[in-house]
C-alpha positions as YAML, in Angstrom:
chain: A
units: angstrom
residues:
- id: 1
  name: MET
  ca: [-33.05, 69.17, 179.83]
- id: 2
  name: MET
  ca: [-30.37, 71.36, 178.28]
- id: 3
  name: ALA
  ca: [-31.38, 74.25, 180.52]
- id: 4
  name: PHE
  ca: [-31.25, 71.95, 183.56]
- id: 5
  name: ALA
  ca: [-27.79, 70.70, 182.57]
- id: 6
  name: LYS
  ca: [-26.50, 74.23, 182.07]
- id: 7
  name: GLN
  ca: [-27.95, 75.38, 185.39]
- id: 8
  name: HIS
  ca: [-26.13, 72.56, 187.20]
- id: 9
  name: ASN
  ca: [-22.91, 72.75, 185.17]
- id: 10
  name: ILE
  ca: [-23.42, 69.31, 183.62]
- id: 11
  name: ALA
  ca: [-21.70, 68.63, 180.31]
- id: 12
  name: VAL
  ca: [-23.87, 66.93, 177.65]
- id: 13
  name: ARG
  ca: [-22.90, 64.48, 174.89]
- id: 14
  name: GLY
  ca: [-25.06, 64.01, 171.79]
- id: 15
  name: HIS
  ca: [-25.97, 60.30, 171.59]
- id: 16
  name: ASN
  ca: [-26.68, 59.63, 168.90]
- id: 17
  name: VAL
  ca: [-27.31, 61.27, 165.53]
- id: 18
  name: ILE
  ca: [-27.67, 58.09, 163.44]
- id: 19
  name: TRP
  ca: [-27.82, 54.46, 164.66]
- id: 20
  name: ASP
  ca: [-26.61, 51.85, 162.19]
- id: 21
  name: ASP
  ca: [-28.47, 48.95, 163.84]
- id: 22
  name: PRO
  ca: [-31.53, 47.96, 161.73]
- id: 23
  name: LYS
  ca: [-33.34, 46.75, 164.87]
- id: 24
  name: TYR
  ca: [-33.70, 50.30, 166.21]
- id: 25
  name: GLN
  ca: [-35.01, 52.10, 163.14]
- id: 26
  name: SER
  ca: [-38.42, 53.74, 163.21]
- id: 27
  name: GLY
  ca: [-40.98, 51.83, 161.16]
- id: 28
  name: TRP
  ca: [-41.38, 54.55, 158.53]
- id: 29
  name: VAL
  ca: [-37.64, 54.52, 157.78]
- id: 30
  name: ASN
  ca: [-37.63, 50.97, 156.38]
- id: 31
  name: SER
  ca: [-40.09, 51.82, 153.61]
- id: 32
  name: LEU
  ca: [-38.07, 54.75, 152.24]
- id: 33
  name: SER
  ca: [-36.43, 54.59, 148.84]
- id: 34
  name: PRO
  ca: [-32.64, 55.21, 148.82]
- id: 35
  name: ASN
  ca: [-33.16, 58.81, 147.65]
- id: 36
  name: ASP
  ca: [-35.80, 59.51, 150.29]
- id: 37
  name: PHE
  ca: [-33.64, 57.84, 152.91]
- id: 38
  name: ARG
  ca: [-30.69, 60.06, 151.94]
- id: 39
  name: THR
  ca: [-32.93, 63.12, 152.32]
- id: 40
  name: ALA
  ca: [-34.11, 61.89, 155.73]
- id: 41
  name: VAL
  ca: [-30.53, 61.36, 156.93]
- id: 42
  name: GLN
  ca: [-29.51, 64.82, 155.76]
- id: 43
  name: ALA
  ca: [-32.54, 66.30, 157.50]
- id: 44
  name: ARG
  ca: [-31.71, 64.47, 160.72]
- id: 45
  name: VAL
  ca: [-28.10, 65.69, 160.74]
- id: 46
  name: GLY
  ca: [-29.09, 69.21, 159.80]
- id: 47
  name: SER
  ca: [-31.89, 69.52, 162.32]
- id: 48
  name: VAL
  ca: [-30.51, 68.01, 165.53]
- id: 49
  name: MET
  ca: [-26.92, 69.13, 165.05]
- id: 50
  name: THR
  ca: [-27.93, 72.66, 164.10]
- id: 51
  name: ARG
  ca: [-30.29, 72.91, 167.08]
- id: 52
  name: TYR
  ca: [-27.57, 71.96, 169.59]
- id: 53
  name: ARG
  ca: [-24.54, 73.28, 167.71]
- id: 54
  name: GLY
  ca: [-21.83, 74.52, 170.04]
- id: 55
  name: ARG
  ca: [-23.73, 73.40, 173.14]
- id: 56
  name: LEU
  ca: [-22.48, 69.83, 173.45]
- id: 57
  name: LEU
  ca: [-19.27, 68.22, 174.57]
- id: 58
  name: ALA
  ca: [-19.32, 65.66, 171.74]
- id: 59
  name: TRP
  ca: [-21.49, 63.90, 169.16]
- id: 60
  name: ASP
  ca: [-21.79, 60.15, 168.57]
- id: 61
  name: VAL
  ca: [-22.42, 60.63, 164.87]
- id: 62
  name: VAL
  ca: [-22.97, 57.13, 163.43]
- id: 63
  name: ASN
  ca: [-23.44, 54.70, 166.30]
- id: 64
  name: GLU
  ca: [-22.12, 51.11, 166.08]
- id: 65
  name: ASN
  ca: [-21.21, 51.29, 162.40]
- id: 66
  name: MET
  ca: [-18.73, 48.43, 162.65]
- id: 67
  name: HIS
  ca: [-21.21, 45.88, 163.98]
- id: 68
  name: PHE
  ca: [-24.05, 47.09, 161.76]
- id: 69
  name: SER
  ca: [-24.51, 48.61, 158.32]
- id: 70
  name: PHE
  ca: [-28.13, 49.68, 157.90]
- id: 71
  name: VAL
  ca: [-27.17, 53.09, 156.50]
- id: 72
  name: GLU
  ca: [-24.56, 51.54, 154.21]
- id: 73
  name: SER
  ca: [-27.11, 49.07, 152.86]
- id: 74
  name: LYS
  ca: [-29.22, 52.04, 151.76]
- id: 75
  name: LEU
  ca: [-26.60, 54.55, 150.67]
- id: 76
  name: GLY
  ca: [-23.44, 52.60, 149.84]
- id: 77
  name: GLN
  ca: [-20.21, 51.71, 151.62]
- id: 78
  name: ASN
  ca: [-19.01, 55.28, 152.10]
- id: 79
  name: ALA
  ca: [-22.24, 56.35, 153.81]
- id: 80
  name: SER
  ca: [-20.64, 56.86, 157.24]
- id: 81
  name: SER
  ca: [-17.86, 58.96, 155.73]
- id: 82
  name: VAL
  ca: [-20.42, 61.16, 153.98]
- id: 83
  name: ILE
  ca: [-22.42, 61.60, 157.20]
- id: 84
  name: TYR
  ca: [-19.31, 62.59, 159.18]
- id: 85
  name: ASN
  ca: [-18.49, 65.07, 156.42]
- id: 86
  name: SER
  ca: [-21.93, 66.62, 156.79]
- id: 87
  name: ALA
  ca: [-21.64, 66.57, 160.59]
- id: 88
  name: GLY
  ca: [-18.32, 68.40, 160.40]
- id: 89
  name: LYS
  ca: [-19.83, 71.09, 158.22]
- id: 90
  name: THR
  ca: [-22.76, 71.46, 160.61]
- id: 91
  name: ASP
  ca: [-20.91, 71.52, 163.96]
- id: 92
  name: GLY
  ca: [-17.22, 71.31, 163.19]
- id: 93
  name: LEU
  ca: [-16.00, 72.67, 166.53]
- id: 94
  name: THR
  ca: [-17.49, 69.77, 168.49]
- id: 95
  name: THR
  ca: [-15.68, 66.41, 168.60]
- id: 96
  name: LEU
  ca: [-17.28, 63.80, 166.35]
- id: 97
  name: PHE
  ca: [-17.10, 60.30, 167.78]
- id: 98
  name: LEU
  ca: [-17.41, 56.80, 166.51]
- id: 99
  name: ASN
  ca: [-19.00, 54.63, 169.20]
- id: 100
  name: GLU
  ca: [-18.67, 50.85, 169.45]
- id: 101
  name: TYR
  ca: [-18.87, 47.92, 171.84]
- id: 102
  name: ASP
  ca: [-16.61, 44.90, 172.47]
- id: 103
  name: THR
  ca: [-13.49, 46.72, 171.32]
- id: 104
  name: ILE
  ca: [-11.87, 46.62, 174.77]
- id: 105
  name: GLU
  ca: [-14.34, 44.44, 176.66]
- id: 106
  name: LYS
  ca: [-13.19, 41.05, 175.37]
- id: 107
  name: SER
  ca: [-10.64, 39.52, 173.06]
- id: 108
  name: GLY
  ca: [-11.61, 37.63, 169.92]
- id: 109
  name: GLU
  ca: [-14.06, 40.30, 168.73]
- id: 110
  name: GLY
  ca: [-14.05, 40.44, 164.95]
- id: 111
  name: ALA
  ca: [-16.32, 43.30, 163.93]
- id: 112
  name: ALA
  ca: [-14.94, 46.05, 166.17]
- id: 113
  name: SER
  ca: [-11.47, 44.89, 167.19]
- id: 114
  name: PRO
  ca: [-8.92, 47.65, 167.83]
- id: 115
  name: ALA
  ca: [-7.44, 47.08, 164.37]
- id: 116
  name: LYS
  ca: [-10.87, 47.21, 162.70]
- id: 117
  name: TYR
  ca: [-11.71, 50.33, 164.68]
- id: 118
  name: LEU
  ca: [-8.60, 52.12, 163.45]
- id: 119
  name: GLN
  ca: [-9.37, 50.97, 159.91]
- id: 120
  name: LYS
  ca: [-12.86, 52.49, 160.10]
- id: 121
  name: LEU
  ca: [-11.53, 55.71, 161.59]
- id: 122
  name: LYS
  ca: [-8.92, 56.06, 158.82]
- id: 123
  name: GLU
  ca: [-11.57, 55.31, 156.19]
- id: 124
  name: ILE
  ca: [-13.66, 58.23, 157.45]
- id: 125
  name: GLN
  ca: [-10.69, 60.57, 157.84]
- id: 126
  name: SER
  ca: [-9.41, 59.81, 154.33]
- id: 127
  name: PHE
  ca: [-12.72, 60.67, 152.65]
- id: 128
  name: PRO
  ca: [-12.45, 63.92, 150.64]
- id: 129
  name: GLY
  ca: [-13.02, 66.89, 152.94]
- id: 130
  name: ASN
  ca: [-12.63, 64.91, 156.19]
- id: 131
  name: ALA
  ca: [-8.90, 65.27, 156.84]
- id: 132
  name: ASN
  ca: [-9.34, 68.03, 159.41]
- id: 133
  name: LEU
  ca: [-12.42, 66.70, 161.20]
- id: 134
  name: ARG
  ca: [-12.22, 66.78, 164.98]
- id: 135
  name: MET
  ca: [-12.65, 63.04, 165.58]
- id: 136
  name: GLY
  ca: [-12.85, 60.90, 168.70]
- id: 137
  name: ILE
  ca: [-12.93, 57.23, 169.68]
- id: 138
  name: GLY
  ca: [-15.93, 56.11, 171.75]
- id: 139
  name: LEU
  ca: [-15.68, 52.77, 173.58]
- id: 140
  name: GLU
  ca: [-18.98, 51.65, 175.09]
- id: 141
  name: SER
  ca: [-17.33, 49.44, 177.74]
- id: 142
  name: HIS
  ca: [-20.17, 47.03, 178.56]
- id: 143
  name: PHE
  ca: [-18.14, 44.57, 180.62]
- id: 144
  name: THR
  ca: [-18.85, 41.20, 182.17]
- id: 145
  name: ILE
  ca: [-15.50, 40.05, 183.57]
- id: 146
  name: PRO
  ca: [-12.83, 42.62, 182.68]
- id: 147
  name: ASN
  ca: [-9.61, 41.43, 181.09]
- id: 148
  name: LEU
  ca: [-7.44, 44.35, 182.18]
- id: 149
  name: PRO
  ca: [-4.27, 43.39, 180.26]
- id: 150
  name: TYR
  ca: [-6.33, 43.09, 177.08]
- id: 151
  name: MET
  ca: [-8.09, 46.37, 177.80]
- id: 152
  name: ARG
  ca: [-4.73, 48.09, 178.26]
- id: 153
  name: ALA
  ca: [-3.22, 46.56, 175.13]
- id: 154
  name: SER
  ca: [-6.28, 47.56, 173.09]
- id: 155
  name: LEU
  ca: [-6.03, 51.14, 174.35]
- id: 156
  name: ASP
  ca: [-2.36, 51.15, 173.37]
- id: 157
  name: THR
  ca: [-3.38, 50.23, 169.81]
- id: 158
  name: LEU
  ca: [-6.17, 52.79, 169.65]
- id: 159
  name: ALA
  ca: [-4.00, 55.54, 171.11]
- id: 160
  name: SER
  ca: [-1.88, 55.49, 167.94]
- id: 161
  name: ALA
  ca: [-4.70, 57.38, 166.20]
- id: 162
  name: ASN
  ca: [-3.86, 60.40, 168.39]
- id: 163
  name: VAL
  ca: [-7.48, 61.42, 168.94]
- id: 164
  name: PRO
  ca: [-9.42, 61.66, 172.24]
- id: 165
  name: ILE
  ca: [-10.67, 58.37, 173.65]
- id: 166
  name: TRP
  ca: [-13.76, 58.16, 175.84]
- id: 167
  name: LEU
  ca: [-15.33, 55.27, 177.74]
- id: 168
  name: THR
  ca: [-18.90, 56.16, 176.83]
- id: 169
  name: GLU
  ca: [-21.27, 53.57, 178.37]
- id: 170
  name: VAL
  ca: [-19.47, 51.93, 181.28]
- id: 171
  name: ASP
  ca: [-21.33, 49.19, 183.11]
- id: 172
  name: VAL
  ca: [-20.76, 45.67, 184.42]
- id: 173
  name: GLN
  ca: [-23.08, 42.69, 184.19]
- id: 174
  name: GLY
  ca: [-23.20, 40.34, 187.17]
- id: 175
  name: ASN
  ca: [-24.14, 40.11, 190.84]
- id: 176
  name: PRO
  ca: [-23.83, 43.30, 192.92]
- id: 177
  name: ALA
  ca: [-20.65, 42.28, 194.74]
- id: 178
  name: GLN
  ca: [-18.85, 41.40, 191.52]
- id: 179
  name: GLN
  ca: [-20.19, 44.51, 189.79]
- id: 180
  name: ALA
  ca: [-18.62, 46.80, 192.38]
- id: 181
  name: GLN
  ca: [-15.28, 44.98, 192.35]
- id: 182
  name: TYR
  ca: [-15.02, 44.90, 188.56]
- id: 183
  name: LEU
  ca: [-16.33, 48.45, 188.16]
- id: 184
  name: GLU
  ca: [-13.56, 49.82, 190.36]
- id: 185
  name: GLN
  ca: [-10.94, 47.92, 188.34]
- id: 186
  name: ILE
  ca: [-12.31, 49.25, 185.04]
- id: 187
  name: LEU
  ca: [-12.61, 52.85, 186.25]
- id: 188
  name: ARG
  ca: [-9.11, 52.86, 187.70]
- id: 189
  name: GLU
  ca: [-7.68, 51.41, 184.50]
- id: 190
  name: GLY
  ca: [-9.53, 53.98, 182.39]
- id: 191
  name: TYR
  ca: [-8.70, 56.94, 184.59]
- id: 192
  name: SER
  ca: [-5.01, 56.07, 184.67]
- id: 193
  name: TYR
  ca: [-4.68, 55.74, 180.89]
- id: 194
  name: PRO
  ca: [-3.17, 58.90, 179.35]
- id: 195
  name: LYS
  ca: [-5.31, 59.09, 176.19]
- id: 196
  name: ILE
  ca: [-8.67, 58.60, 177.89]
- id: 197
  name: ALA
  ca: [-10.26, 62.03, 178.11]
- id: 198
  name: GLY
  ca: [-13.60, 61.12, 179.70]
- id: 199
  name: ILE
  ca: [-15.75, 58.39, 181.24]
- id: 200
  name: VAL
  ca: [-19.54, 58.12, 181.13]
- id: 201
  name: MET
  ca: [-21.50, 55.66, 183.30]
- id: 202
  name: TRP
  ca: [-24.34, 53.69, 181.68]
- id: 203
  name: SER
  ca: [-26.52, 53.49, 184.78]
- id: 204
  name: ALA
  ca: [-29.56, 55.66, 184.16]
- id: 205
  name: TRP
  ca: [-32.20, 54.81, 186.77]
- id: 206
  name: LYS
  ca: [-35.87, 53.98, 186.24]
- id: 207
  name: PRO
  ca: [-38.34, 52.22, 188.57]
- id: 208
  name: GLN
  ca: [-38.12, 49.01, 186.55]
- id: 209
  name: GLY
  ca: [-34.35, 48.92, 186.95]
- id: 210
  name: CYS
  ca: [-31.32, 49.98, 184.97]
- id: 211
  name: TYR
  ca: [-29.95, 48.54, 181.75]
- id: 212
  name: ARG
  ca: [-27.50, 46.23, 183.50]
- id: 213
  name: MET
  ca: [-26.12, 48.17, 186.46]
- id: 214
  name: CYS
  ca: [-27.59, 50.68, 188.88]
- id: 215
  name: LEU
  ca: [-25.68, 52.96, 191.22]
- id: 216
  name: THR
  ca: [-28.58, 53.36, 193.67]
- id: 217
  name: ASP
  ca: [-31.69, 51.49, 194.75]
- id: 218
  name: ASN
  ca: [-35.20, 52.83, 194.14]
- id: 219
  name: ASN
  ca: [-34.91, 55.09, 197.19]
- id: 220
  name: PHE
  ca: [-31.70, 56.59, 195.74]
- id: 221
  name: LYS
  ca: [-29.54, 55.00, 198.41]
- id: 222
  name: ASN
  ca: [-26.14, 53.95, 197.15]
- id: 223
  name: LEU
  ca: [-25.57, 50.39, 196.08]
- id: 224
  name: ALA
  ca: [-22.03, 48.99, 196.25]
- id: 225
  name: THR
  ca: [-21.42, 50.30, 192.73]
- id: 226
  name: GLY
  ca: [-22.47, 53.79, 193.79]
- id: 227
  name: ASP
  ca: [-20.08, 53.63, 196.73]
- id: 228
  name: VAL
  ca: [-17.27, 52.83, 194.29]
- id: 229
  name: VAL
  ca: [-18.07, 55.86, 192.14]
- id: 230
  name: ASP
  ca: [-18.30, 58.20, 195.14]
- id: 231
  name: LYS
  ca: [-15.05, 56.84, 196.57]
- id: 232
  name: LEU
  ca: [-13.17, 57.36, 193.31]
- id: 233
  name: LEU
  ca: [-14.60, 60.84, 192.72]
- id: 234
  name: HIS
  ca: [-13.44, 61.83, 196.19]
- id: 235
  name: GLU
  ca: [-10.03, 60.23, 195.68]
- id: 236
  name: TRP
  ca: [-9.46, 61.79, 192.26]
- id: 237
  name: GLY
  ca: [-10.93, 65.17, 193.05]
- id: 238
  name: GLY
  ca: [-9.23, 65.93, 196.32]
- id: 239
  name: SER
  ca: [-5.76, 66.86, 197.48]
- id: 240
  name: LEU
  ca: [-3.08, 64.86, 199.22]
- id: 241
  name: MET
  ca: [-1.12, 66.00, 202.28]
- id: 242
  name: GLY
  ca: [1.75, 64.33, 204.06]
- id: 243
  name: MET
  ca: [4.90, 64.76, 206.10]
- id: 244
  name: THR
  ca: [8.38, 63.87, 204.97]
- id: 245
  name: ASP
  ca: [10.33, 61.38, 207.00]
- id: 246
  name: ALA
  ca: [13.51, 62.21, 208.91]
- id: 247
  name: ASN
  ca: [15.49, 62.04, 205.65]
- id: 248
  name: GLY
  ca: [13.18, 64.44, 203.81]
- id: 249
  name: PHE
  ca: [11.30, 61.85, 201.75]
- id: 250
  name: PHE
  ca: [7.56, 61.71, 201.07]
- id: 251
  name: GLU
  ca: [6.16, 58.86, 198.97]
- id: 252
  name: ALA
  ca: [2.65, 58.55, 197.50]
- id: 253
  name: SER
  ca: [0.90, 56.38, 194.92]
- id: 254
  name: LEU
  ca: [-0.61, 58.53, 192.14]
- id: 255
  name: SER
  ca: [-2.09, 58.21, 188.69]
- id: 256
  name: HIS
  ca: [-0.11, 59.69, 185.80]
- id: 257
  name: GLY
  ca: [-0.39, 63.43, 185.20]
- id: 258
  name: ASP
  ca: [0.82, 66.87, 186.31]
- id: 259
  name: TYR
  ca: [0.69, 67.85, 189.96]
- id: 260
  name: ASN
  ca: [1.07, 71.16, 191.78]
- id: 261
  name: VAL
  ca: [3.21, 70.69, 194.88]
- id: 262
  name: LYS
  ca: [3.23, 73.09, 197.82]
- id: 263
  name: ILE
  ca: [6.11, 72.61, 200.25]
- id: 264
  name: ILE
  ca: [5.93, 74.00, 203.77]
- id: 265
  name: HIS
  ca: [8.99, 74.16, 206.04]
- id: 266
  name: HIS
  ca: [8.17, 74.29, 209.74]
- id: 267
  name: GLY
  ca: [4.82, 76.02, 209.12]
- id: 268
  name: VAL
  ca: [6.16, 78.57, 206.63]
- id: 269
  name: THR
  ca: [5.35, 78.12, 202.96]
- id: 270
  name: ASP
  ca: [8.40, 78.02, 200.73]
- id: 271
  name: ILE
  ca: [7.25, 80.47, 198.05]
- id: 272
  name: SER
  ca: [9.84, 79.26, 195.58]
- id: 273
  name: SER
  ca: [8.31, 75.78, 195.68]
- id: 274
  name: SER
  ca: [4.61, 76.60, 195.94]
- id: 275
  name: THR
  ca: [3.92, 76.44, 192.20]
- id: 276
  name: SER
  ca: [6.35, 73.71, 191.22]
- id: 277
  name: ASN
  ca: [4.98, 71.04, 188.88]
- id: 278
  name: LEU
  ca: [5.77, 67.35, 189.07]
- id: 279
  name: LYS
  ca: [5.04, 65.32, 185.96]
- id: 280
  name: VAL
  ca: [4.34, 61.66, 186.64]
- id: 281
  name: ASP
  ca: [4.82, 59.51, 183.55]
- id: 282
  name: PRO
  ca: [4.39, 55.80, 184.26]
- id: 283
  name: THR
  ca: [6.31, 53.37, 182.08]
- id: 284
  name: VAL
  ca: [3.17, 51.26, 181.86]
- id: 285
  name: ALA
  ca: [-0.48, 52.24, 182.05]
- id: 286
  name: GLY
  ca: [-1.70, 52.22, 185.62]
- id: 287
  name: ARG
  ca: [-0.68, 53.75, 188.88]
- id: 288
  name: THR
  ca: [2.86, 54.81, 189.61]
- id: 289
  name: THR
  ca: [4.84, 55.88, 192.63]
- id: 290
  name: LEU
  ca: [6.02, 59.43, 193.17]
- id: 291
  name: ILE
  ca: [8.97, 59.94, 195.49]
- id: 292
  name: HIS
  ca: [9.77, 63.56, 196.32]
- id: 293
  name: GLN
  ca: [12.71, 64.60, 198.46]
- id: 294
  name: VAL
  ca: [12.71, 67.82, 200.42]
- id: 295
  name: THR
  ca: [15.94, 69.18, 201.80]
- id: 296
  name: ALA
  ca: [15.44, 71.69, 204.58]
...
């Protein structure tokens, strides 16, 4: 799989090294003594992270360790901090993520609220030897009906940590028409937010169906959700061309970011303007309007 990904220029995330949910532990793990369990955890970190060291985009190191505490019940309350310390020593050049659900999906979440998330992140970073770890915030993003103002406000809170934020498992539960509509809203909100560095769809296909949302049918023909993804990839990956009006104005709606602008006067490229950069900084998260005036 790694060779296939490399051949096709596909980036790979490591999901996950340790899962803190007791429901998903192998049977033999439950019978281990604390000392044997500690040895098994160290072996897991050392084996998988050494094998793929330097080859991955990121690691989800301890998955869902705000909702669950299986590892902590065996090794003590600082278990996650110790595991991240070991992960940093094993593959310190790769970003080490926490990964949680219901942080941005809905309000009223207690276990993994934005404030609790930041508290857990600071707990890990403050552990001896962890101050310089390359950390990241993973937000699973399993939505039903998105509350976009809450999502934006939660991202504002999380952004104060000044580490990369990824939407790691994006999907939407519901009927196909609603899924497509809500998916586009979520992806646009995520793409337009300055601190979000990546988005991963949680839509792996199998004949029996996907987890909650597919992008294609069983013949690999796009569903409405797949059309949304293709549309946005085309929109975000392409270029924009236009003509100024009689007064020299050209207006376009763009997401935040830096843009290279090439200006052509009457079919002749203005070399002095061909590499100019326009920085678009919206006052609020979301799309903004760029107005550029050209004087001939």
